[in-house]
Short mmCIF file of C-alpha atoms in Angstrom, two decimals:
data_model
loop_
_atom_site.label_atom_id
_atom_site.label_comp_id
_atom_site.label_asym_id
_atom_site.label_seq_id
_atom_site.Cartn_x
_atom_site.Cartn_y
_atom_site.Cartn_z
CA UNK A 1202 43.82 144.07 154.64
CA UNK A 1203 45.64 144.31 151.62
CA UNK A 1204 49.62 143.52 151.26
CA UNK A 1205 51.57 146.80 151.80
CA UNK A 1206 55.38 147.86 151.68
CA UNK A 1207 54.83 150.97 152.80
CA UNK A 1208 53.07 151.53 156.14
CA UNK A 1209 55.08 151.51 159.50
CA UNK A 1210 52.52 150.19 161.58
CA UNK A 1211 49.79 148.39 160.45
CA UNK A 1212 46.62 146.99 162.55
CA UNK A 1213 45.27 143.47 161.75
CA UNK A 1214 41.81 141.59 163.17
CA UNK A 1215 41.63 138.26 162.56
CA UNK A 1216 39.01 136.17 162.67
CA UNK A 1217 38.67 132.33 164.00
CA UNK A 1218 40.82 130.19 162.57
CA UNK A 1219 42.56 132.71 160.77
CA UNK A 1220 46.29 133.45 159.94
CA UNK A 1221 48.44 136.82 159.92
CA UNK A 1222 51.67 135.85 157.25
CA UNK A 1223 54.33 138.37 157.17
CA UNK A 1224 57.84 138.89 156.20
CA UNK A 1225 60.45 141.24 157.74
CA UNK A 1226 61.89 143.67 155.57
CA UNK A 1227 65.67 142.58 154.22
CA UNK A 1228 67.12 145.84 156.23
CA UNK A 1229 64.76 146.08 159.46
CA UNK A 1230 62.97 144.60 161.68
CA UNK A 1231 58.96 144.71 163.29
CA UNK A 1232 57.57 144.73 166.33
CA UNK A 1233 54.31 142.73 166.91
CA UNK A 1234 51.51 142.86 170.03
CA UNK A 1235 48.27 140.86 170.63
CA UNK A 1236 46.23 143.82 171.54
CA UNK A 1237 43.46 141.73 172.71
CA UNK A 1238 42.51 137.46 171.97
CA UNK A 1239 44.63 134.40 171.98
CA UNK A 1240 46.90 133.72 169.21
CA UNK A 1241 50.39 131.96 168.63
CA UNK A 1242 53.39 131.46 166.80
CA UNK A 1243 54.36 127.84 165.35
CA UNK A 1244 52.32 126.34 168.31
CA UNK A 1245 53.87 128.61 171.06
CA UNK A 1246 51.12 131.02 172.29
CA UNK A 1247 51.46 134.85 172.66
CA UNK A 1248 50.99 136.90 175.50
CA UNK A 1249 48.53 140.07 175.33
CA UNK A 1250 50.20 143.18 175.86
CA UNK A 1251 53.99 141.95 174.81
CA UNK A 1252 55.79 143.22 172.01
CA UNK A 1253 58.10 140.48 170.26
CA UNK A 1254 60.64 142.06 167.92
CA UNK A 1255 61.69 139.83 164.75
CA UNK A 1256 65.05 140.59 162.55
CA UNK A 1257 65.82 141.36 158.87
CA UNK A 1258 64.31 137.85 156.67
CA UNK A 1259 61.57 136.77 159.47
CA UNK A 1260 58.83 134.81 158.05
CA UNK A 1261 56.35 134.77 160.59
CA UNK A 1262 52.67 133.17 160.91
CA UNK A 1263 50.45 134.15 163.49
CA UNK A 1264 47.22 131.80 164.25
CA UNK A 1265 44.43 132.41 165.92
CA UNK A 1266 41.62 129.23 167.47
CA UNK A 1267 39.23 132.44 168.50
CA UNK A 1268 40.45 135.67 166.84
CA UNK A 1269 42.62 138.27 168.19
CA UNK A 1270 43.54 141.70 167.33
CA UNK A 1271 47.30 142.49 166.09
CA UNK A 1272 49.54 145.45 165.72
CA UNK A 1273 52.59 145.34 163.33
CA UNK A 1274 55.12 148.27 163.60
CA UNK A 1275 58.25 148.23 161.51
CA UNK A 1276 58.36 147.44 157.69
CA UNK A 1277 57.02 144.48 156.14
CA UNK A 1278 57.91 143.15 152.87
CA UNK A 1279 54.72 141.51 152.77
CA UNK A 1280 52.03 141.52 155.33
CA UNK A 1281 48.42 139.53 154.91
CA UNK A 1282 45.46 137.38 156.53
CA UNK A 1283 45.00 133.54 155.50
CA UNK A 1284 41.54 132.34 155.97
CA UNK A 1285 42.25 128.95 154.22
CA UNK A 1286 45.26 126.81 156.32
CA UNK A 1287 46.02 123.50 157.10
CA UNK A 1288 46.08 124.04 160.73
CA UNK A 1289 43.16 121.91 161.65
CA UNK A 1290 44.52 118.55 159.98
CA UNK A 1291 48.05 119.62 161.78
CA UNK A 1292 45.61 119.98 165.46
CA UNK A 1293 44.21 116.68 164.17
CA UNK A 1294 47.64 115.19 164.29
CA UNK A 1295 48.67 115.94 167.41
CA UNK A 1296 45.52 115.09 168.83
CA UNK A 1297 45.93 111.34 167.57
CA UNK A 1298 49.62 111.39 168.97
CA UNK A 1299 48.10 112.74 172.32
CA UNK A 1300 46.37 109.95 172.23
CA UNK A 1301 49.06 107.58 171.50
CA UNK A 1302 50.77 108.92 174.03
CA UNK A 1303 47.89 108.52 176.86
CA UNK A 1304 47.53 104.78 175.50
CA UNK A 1305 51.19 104.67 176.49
CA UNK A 1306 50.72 105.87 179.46
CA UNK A 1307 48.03 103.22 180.50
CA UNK A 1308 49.63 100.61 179.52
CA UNK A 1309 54.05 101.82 180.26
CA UNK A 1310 54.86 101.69 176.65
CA UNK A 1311 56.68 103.44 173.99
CA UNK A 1312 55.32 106.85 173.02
CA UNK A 1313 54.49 107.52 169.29
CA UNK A 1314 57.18 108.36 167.14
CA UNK A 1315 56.27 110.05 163.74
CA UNK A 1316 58.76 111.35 160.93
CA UNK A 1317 57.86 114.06 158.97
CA UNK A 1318 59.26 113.73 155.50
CA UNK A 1319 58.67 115.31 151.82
CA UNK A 1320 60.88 117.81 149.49
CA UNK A 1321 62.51 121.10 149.94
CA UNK A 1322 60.03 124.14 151.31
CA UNK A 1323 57.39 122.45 152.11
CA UNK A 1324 57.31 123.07 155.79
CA UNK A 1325 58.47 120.31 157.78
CA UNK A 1326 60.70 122.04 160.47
CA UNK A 1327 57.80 123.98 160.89
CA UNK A 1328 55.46 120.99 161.54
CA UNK A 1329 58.05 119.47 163.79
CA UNK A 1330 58.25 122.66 165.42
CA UNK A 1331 53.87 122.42 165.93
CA UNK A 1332 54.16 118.96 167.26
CA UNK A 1333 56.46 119.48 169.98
CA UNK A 1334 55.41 122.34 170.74
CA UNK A 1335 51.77 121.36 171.54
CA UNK A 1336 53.17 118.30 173.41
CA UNK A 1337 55.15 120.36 175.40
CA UNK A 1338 52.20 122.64 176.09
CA UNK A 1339 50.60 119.80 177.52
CA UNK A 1340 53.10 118.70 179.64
CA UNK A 1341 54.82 116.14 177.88
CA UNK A 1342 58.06 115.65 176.87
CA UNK A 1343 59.16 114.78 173.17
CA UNK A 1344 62.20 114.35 171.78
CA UNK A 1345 63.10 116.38 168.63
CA UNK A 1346 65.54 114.87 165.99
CA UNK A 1347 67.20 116.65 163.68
CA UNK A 1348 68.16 114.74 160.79
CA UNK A 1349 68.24 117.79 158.17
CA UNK A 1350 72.48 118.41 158.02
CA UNK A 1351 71.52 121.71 155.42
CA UNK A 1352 68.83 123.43 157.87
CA UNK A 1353 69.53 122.43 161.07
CA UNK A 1354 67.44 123.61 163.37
CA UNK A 1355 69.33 122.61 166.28
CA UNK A 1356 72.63 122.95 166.31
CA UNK A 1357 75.03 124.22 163.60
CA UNK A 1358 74.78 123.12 160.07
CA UNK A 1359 76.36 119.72 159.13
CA UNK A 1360 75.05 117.81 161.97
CA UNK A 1361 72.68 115.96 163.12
CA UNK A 1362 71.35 116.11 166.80
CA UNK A 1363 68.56 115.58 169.01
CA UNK A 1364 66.74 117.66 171.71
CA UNK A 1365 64.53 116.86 174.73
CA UNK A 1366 61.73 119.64 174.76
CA UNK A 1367 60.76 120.61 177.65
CA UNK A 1368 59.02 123.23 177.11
CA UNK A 1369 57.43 125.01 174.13
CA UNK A 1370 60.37 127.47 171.86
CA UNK A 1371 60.46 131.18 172.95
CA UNK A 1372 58.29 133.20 170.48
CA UNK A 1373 61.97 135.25 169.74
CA UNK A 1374 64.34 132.73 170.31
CA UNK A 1375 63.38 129.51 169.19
CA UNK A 1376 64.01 126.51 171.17
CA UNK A 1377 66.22 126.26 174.83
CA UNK A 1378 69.13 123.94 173.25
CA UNK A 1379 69.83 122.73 176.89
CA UNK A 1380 72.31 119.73 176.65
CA UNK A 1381 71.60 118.40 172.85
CA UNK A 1382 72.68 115.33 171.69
CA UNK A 1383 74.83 116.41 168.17
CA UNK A 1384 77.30 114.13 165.99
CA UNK A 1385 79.52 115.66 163.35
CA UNK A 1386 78.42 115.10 159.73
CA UNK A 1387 80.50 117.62 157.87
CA UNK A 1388 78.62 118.90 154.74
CA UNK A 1389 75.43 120.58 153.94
CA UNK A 1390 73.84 117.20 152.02
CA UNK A 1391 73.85 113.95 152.71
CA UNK A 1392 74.64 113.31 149.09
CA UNK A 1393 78.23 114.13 150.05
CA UNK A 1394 79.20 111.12 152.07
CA UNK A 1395 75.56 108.90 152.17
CA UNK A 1396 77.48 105.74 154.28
CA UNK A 1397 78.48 108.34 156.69
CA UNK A 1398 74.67 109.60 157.07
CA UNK A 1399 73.17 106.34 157.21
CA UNK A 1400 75.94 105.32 160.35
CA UNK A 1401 75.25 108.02 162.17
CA UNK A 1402 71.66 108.48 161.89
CA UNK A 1403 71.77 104.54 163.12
CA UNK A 1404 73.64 106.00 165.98
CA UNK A 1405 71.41 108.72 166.99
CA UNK A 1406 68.84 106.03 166.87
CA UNK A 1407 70.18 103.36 169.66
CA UNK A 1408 71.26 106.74 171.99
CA UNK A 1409 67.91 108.02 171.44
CA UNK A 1410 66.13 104.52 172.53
CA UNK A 1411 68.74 103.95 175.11
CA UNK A 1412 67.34 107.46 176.94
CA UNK A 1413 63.91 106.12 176.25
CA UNK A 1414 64.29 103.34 178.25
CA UNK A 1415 66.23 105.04 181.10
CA UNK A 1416 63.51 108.26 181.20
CA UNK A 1417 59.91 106.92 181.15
CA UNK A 1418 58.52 110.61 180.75
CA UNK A 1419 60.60 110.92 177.28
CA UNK A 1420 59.80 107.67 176.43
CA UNK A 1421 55.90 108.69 176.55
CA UNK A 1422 56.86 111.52 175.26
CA UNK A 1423 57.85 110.10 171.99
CA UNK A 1424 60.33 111.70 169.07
CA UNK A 1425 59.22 113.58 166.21
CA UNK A 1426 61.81 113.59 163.41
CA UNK A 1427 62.79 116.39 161.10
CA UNK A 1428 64.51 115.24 157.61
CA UNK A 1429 65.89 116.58 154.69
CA UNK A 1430 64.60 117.37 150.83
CA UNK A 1431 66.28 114.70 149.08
CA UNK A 1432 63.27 112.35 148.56
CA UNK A 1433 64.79 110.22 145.47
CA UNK A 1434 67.37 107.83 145.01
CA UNK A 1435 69.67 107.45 147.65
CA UNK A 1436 68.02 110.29 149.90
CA UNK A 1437 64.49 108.03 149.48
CA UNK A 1438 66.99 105.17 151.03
CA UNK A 1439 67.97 106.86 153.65
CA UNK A 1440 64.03 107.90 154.51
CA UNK A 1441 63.23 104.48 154.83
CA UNK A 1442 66.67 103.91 156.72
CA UNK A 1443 65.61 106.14 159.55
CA UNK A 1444 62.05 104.86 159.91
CA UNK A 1445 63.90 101.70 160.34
CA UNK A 1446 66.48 102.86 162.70
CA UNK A 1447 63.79 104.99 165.16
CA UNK A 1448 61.42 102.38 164.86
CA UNK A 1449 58.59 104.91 163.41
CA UNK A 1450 54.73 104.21 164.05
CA UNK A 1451 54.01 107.12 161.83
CA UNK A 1452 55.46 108.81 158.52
CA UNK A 1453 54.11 111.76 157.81
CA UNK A 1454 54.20 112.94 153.91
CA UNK A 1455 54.19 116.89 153.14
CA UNK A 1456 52.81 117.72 149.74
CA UNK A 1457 54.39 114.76 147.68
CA UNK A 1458 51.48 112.12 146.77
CA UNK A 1459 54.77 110.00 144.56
CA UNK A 1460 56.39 110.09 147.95
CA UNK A 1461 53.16 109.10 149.67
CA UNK A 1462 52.40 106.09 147.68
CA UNK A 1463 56.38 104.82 147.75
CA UNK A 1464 56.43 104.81 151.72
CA UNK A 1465 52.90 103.44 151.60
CA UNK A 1466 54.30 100.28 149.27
CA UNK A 1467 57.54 100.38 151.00
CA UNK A 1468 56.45 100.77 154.65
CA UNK A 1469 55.91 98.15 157.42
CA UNK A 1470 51.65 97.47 158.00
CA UNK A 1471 52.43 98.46 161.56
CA UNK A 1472 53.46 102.06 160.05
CA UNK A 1473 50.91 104.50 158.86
CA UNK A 1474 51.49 106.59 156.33
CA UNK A 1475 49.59 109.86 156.70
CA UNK A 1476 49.58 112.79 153.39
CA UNK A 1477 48.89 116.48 154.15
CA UNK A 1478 48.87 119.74 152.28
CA UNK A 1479 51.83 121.95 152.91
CA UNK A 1480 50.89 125.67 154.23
CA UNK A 1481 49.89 128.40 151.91
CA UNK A 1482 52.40 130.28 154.00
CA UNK A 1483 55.42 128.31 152.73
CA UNK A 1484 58.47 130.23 151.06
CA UNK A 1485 60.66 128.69 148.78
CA UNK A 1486 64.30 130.05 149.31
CA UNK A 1487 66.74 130.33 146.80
CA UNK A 1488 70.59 128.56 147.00
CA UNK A 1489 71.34 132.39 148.10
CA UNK A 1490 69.43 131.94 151.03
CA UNK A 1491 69.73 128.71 152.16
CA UNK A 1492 73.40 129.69 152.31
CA UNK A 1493 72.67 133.01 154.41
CA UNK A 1494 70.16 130.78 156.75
CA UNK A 1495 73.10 128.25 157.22
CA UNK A 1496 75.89 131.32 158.03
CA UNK A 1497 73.95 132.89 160.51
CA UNK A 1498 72.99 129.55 162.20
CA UNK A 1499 76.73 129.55 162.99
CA UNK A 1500 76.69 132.75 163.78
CA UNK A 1501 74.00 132.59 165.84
CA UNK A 1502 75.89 129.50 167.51
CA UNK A 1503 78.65 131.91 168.55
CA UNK A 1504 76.94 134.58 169.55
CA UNK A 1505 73.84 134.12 170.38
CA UNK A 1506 69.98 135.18 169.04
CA UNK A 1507 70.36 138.54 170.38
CA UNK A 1508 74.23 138.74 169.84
CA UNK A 1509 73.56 138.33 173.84
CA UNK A 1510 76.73 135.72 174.16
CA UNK A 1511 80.36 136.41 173.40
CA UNK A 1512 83.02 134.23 171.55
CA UNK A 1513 86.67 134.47 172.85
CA UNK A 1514 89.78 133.72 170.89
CA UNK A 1515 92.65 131.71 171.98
CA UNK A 1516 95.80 129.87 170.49
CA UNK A 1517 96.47 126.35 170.47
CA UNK A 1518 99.52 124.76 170.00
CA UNK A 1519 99.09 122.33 166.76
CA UNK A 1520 100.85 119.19 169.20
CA UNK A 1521 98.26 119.78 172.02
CA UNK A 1522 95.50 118.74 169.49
CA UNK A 1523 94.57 116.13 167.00
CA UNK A 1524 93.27 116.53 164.03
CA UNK A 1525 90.66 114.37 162.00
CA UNK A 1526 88.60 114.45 158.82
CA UNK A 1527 86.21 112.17 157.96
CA UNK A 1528 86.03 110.25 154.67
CA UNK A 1529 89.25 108.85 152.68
CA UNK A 1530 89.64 109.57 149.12
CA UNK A 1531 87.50 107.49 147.04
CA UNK A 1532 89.28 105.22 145.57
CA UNK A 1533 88.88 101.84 143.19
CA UNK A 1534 88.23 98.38 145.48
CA UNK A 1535 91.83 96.94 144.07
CA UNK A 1536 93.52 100.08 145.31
CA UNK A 1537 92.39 99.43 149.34
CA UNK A 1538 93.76 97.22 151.76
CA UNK A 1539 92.83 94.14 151.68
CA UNK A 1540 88.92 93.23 152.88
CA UNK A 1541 88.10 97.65 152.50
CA UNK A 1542 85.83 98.54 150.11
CA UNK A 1543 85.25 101.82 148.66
CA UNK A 1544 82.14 102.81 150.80
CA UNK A 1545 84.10 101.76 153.85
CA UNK A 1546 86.85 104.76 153.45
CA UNK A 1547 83.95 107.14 153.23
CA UNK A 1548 83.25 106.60 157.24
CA UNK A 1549 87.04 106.47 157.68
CA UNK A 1550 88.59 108.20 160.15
CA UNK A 1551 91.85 110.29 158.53
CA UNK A 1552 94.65 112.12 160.51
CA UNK A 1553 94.75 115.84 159.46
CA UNK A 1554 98.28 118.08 159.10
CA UNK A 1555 97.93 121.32 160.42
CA UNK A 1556 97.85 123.62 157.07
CA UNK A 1557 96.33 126.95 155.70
CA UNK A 1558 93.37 125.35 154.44
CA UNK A 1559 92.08 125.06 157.70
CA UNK A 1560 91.82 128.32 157.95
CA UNK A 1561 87.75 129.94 158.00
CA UNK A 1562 86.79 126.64 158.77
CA UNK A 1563 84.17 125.41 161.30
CA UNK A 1564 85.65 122.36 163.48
CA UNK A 1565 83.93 119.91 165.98
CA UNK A 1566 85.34 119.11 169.29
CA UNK A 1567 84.82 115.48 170.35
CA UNK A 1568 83.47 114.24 173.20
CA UNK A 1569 85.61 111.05 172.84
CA UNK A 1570 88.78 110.38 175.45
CA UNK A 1571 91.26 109.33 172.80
CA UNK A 1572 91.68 108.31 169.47
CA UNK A 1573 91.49 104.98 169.90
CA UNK A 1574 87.77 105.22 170.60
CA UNK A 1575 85.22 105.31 167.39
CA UNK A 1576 85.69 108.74 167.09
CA UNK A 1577 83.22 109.29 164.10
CA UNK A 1578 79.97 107.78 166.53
CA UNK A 1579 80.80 109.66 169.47
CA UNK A 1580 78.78 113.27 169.83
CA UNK A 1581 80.36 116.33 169.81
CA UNK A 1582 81.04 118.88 172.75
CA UNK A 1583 80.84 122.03 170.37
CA UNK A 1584 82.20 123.53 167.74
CA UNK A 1585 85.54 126.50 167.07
CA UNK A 1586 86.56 128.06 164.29
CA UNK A 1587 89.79 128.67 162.83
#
């Protein structure tokens, strides 16, 4: 069927190994049902008869093993079936970590543990997303790291956190963020404060193994890591920090054969580097929207998917709490005290005065017991606005 902006419902039959792409109009929202066949959504199957409603700025993909038959009712910026997609290689993966994870089983080891890397919009949430959600469709247990602080797709933007999946996301909804592991990072890039990234994705790390060897289903399980675009430079650095620090068996290049062929050099022997083709499906979002995805992730923090959950407001005297930012001033080496160096005061804890500027902002609440306890590598308890 042809791509239409028009039509209010529109009915779609897909053949084997097929894929329905659409996009949600920017002001309203559609309704899909399976009328008859299997089919699913990022790895999280669909149930006949159901209608799932998606919001304003939904980019959905619907796949199908053995066809299916599909009704869209609402308007669709763009609405069309994909006969060529990368979904077997992706089926292909998890199969090999399945196995991994059976060898692991045999012989009480360590689960696989694969990082997905490559640039911006290329799809690598949405790979994550596949993995764990097959694993978890098997019974397994993965762990799901989120190491992109722009697009987080577990807790609020300018973190980093991890997730046990227990079971596959909700169609709607998106994963059951049940207890996640999240430390404060405090921008949108890593670029802003790279020492501080590094230390606390070496943090998530030894928590992560430490639950690992506690929890012999999530250490089967294995972790698949999300990262960030920033592929050169320093953010190529910190790629090759995090295979380090989650001791990866596999890296996993999207779309990028320069990328490919660095990690490849760059890599451990032990480590194998696998490149695939990003999705036809992929959209590449402007700054506009990456900015709109990150404000209603915090919304969507407050008050739920479905505006289901409700925020209350409440004063605080400034001298019950304490106030921190993270990061001194950058200043020259002969300006510090004595033995500091510049990259130290970027993972430096600094007392914060009460002030205006405060105001609007998004602030994490600490998990530690006092100050005198490494504040920055404890995880947070959640998050408040001023």
């Amino acid at each position: 069927m042809a791509e239409t902006k028009d039509e209010t419902k529109q009915d779609f039959k897909l053949e084997t190994n097929t894929e329905l792409r659409f996009e949600v109009d920017a002001n309203g929202t559609i309704k899909l049902e399976m009328i008859t066949g299997k089919a699913e959504i990022f790895g999280s199957e669909l149930v006949e008869g159901k209608k799932y409603v998606f919001t304003s700025g939904s980019k959905v993909a619907v796949f199908t093993w053995h066809g299916c038959t599909l009704t869209l009712v609402g308007k669709s910026e763009v609405a069309y079936i994909a006969k060529e997609t990368p979904m077997v290689m992706y089926l292909n993966v998890h199969v090999a970590l399945e196995q991994m994870r059976q060898k692991a089983e045999e012989d009480d080891t360590r689960g696989p543990r694969v990082m997905v890397v490559g640039p911006t919009d290329v799809g690598k949430s949405t790979l994550c997303k596949l993995l764990v959600n097959f694993a978890a469709r098997l019974g397994r247990s993965p762990v799901l790291i989120e190491l992109d602080v722009g697009q987080n797709e577990i807790a609020v933007p300018g973190t980093v956190a991890a997730l046990c999946i227990e079971r596959p996301s909700d169609v709607e909804e998106g994963y059951a963020v049940v207890a996640p592991l999240v430390y404060h990072f405090g921008h949108k890039s890593p670029q802003d404060n790279t020492q501080l990234y590094n230390l606390l994705i070496t943090r998530l790390a030894e928590v992560i193994n430490l639950r690992c060897e506690a929890n012999k289903r999530t250490n089967i399980g294995g972790v698949v890591i999300n990262t960030c675009g920033w592929v050169r430079g320093d953010g190529y650095r910190s790629i090759v920090h995090a295979a380090g620090a989650f001791e990866v068996d596999v890296v996993i290049v999207l779309d990028q054969e320069r990328l490919h062929s660095e990690l490849v050099r760059d890599m451990p022997d032990f480590v194998k580097v696998v490149l695939l083709p990003k999705s036809g499906g992929v959209v590449e979002r402007s700054q506009k929207g990456r900015m709109e995805s990150r404000d209603s992730k915090i919304r969507e923090y407050f008050y739920g998917v479905r505006n289901s959950c409700y925020p209350h407001t409440f004063e605080v005297k400034f001298n019950e709490v304490k106030l921190f930012k993270v990061g001194a001033p950058v200043l020259p080496d002969s300006m510090l005290p004595l033995g500091m160096t510049s990259e130290d005061s970027r993972t430096k804890l600094v007392p914060l005065e009460p002030s205006g500027s405060l105001i609007h902002h998004v602030l994490s609440i600490s998990m530690a017991n006092s100050d005198e306890e490494n504040i920055i590598q404890v995880n947070v308890a959640g998050f408040i606005v001023v």
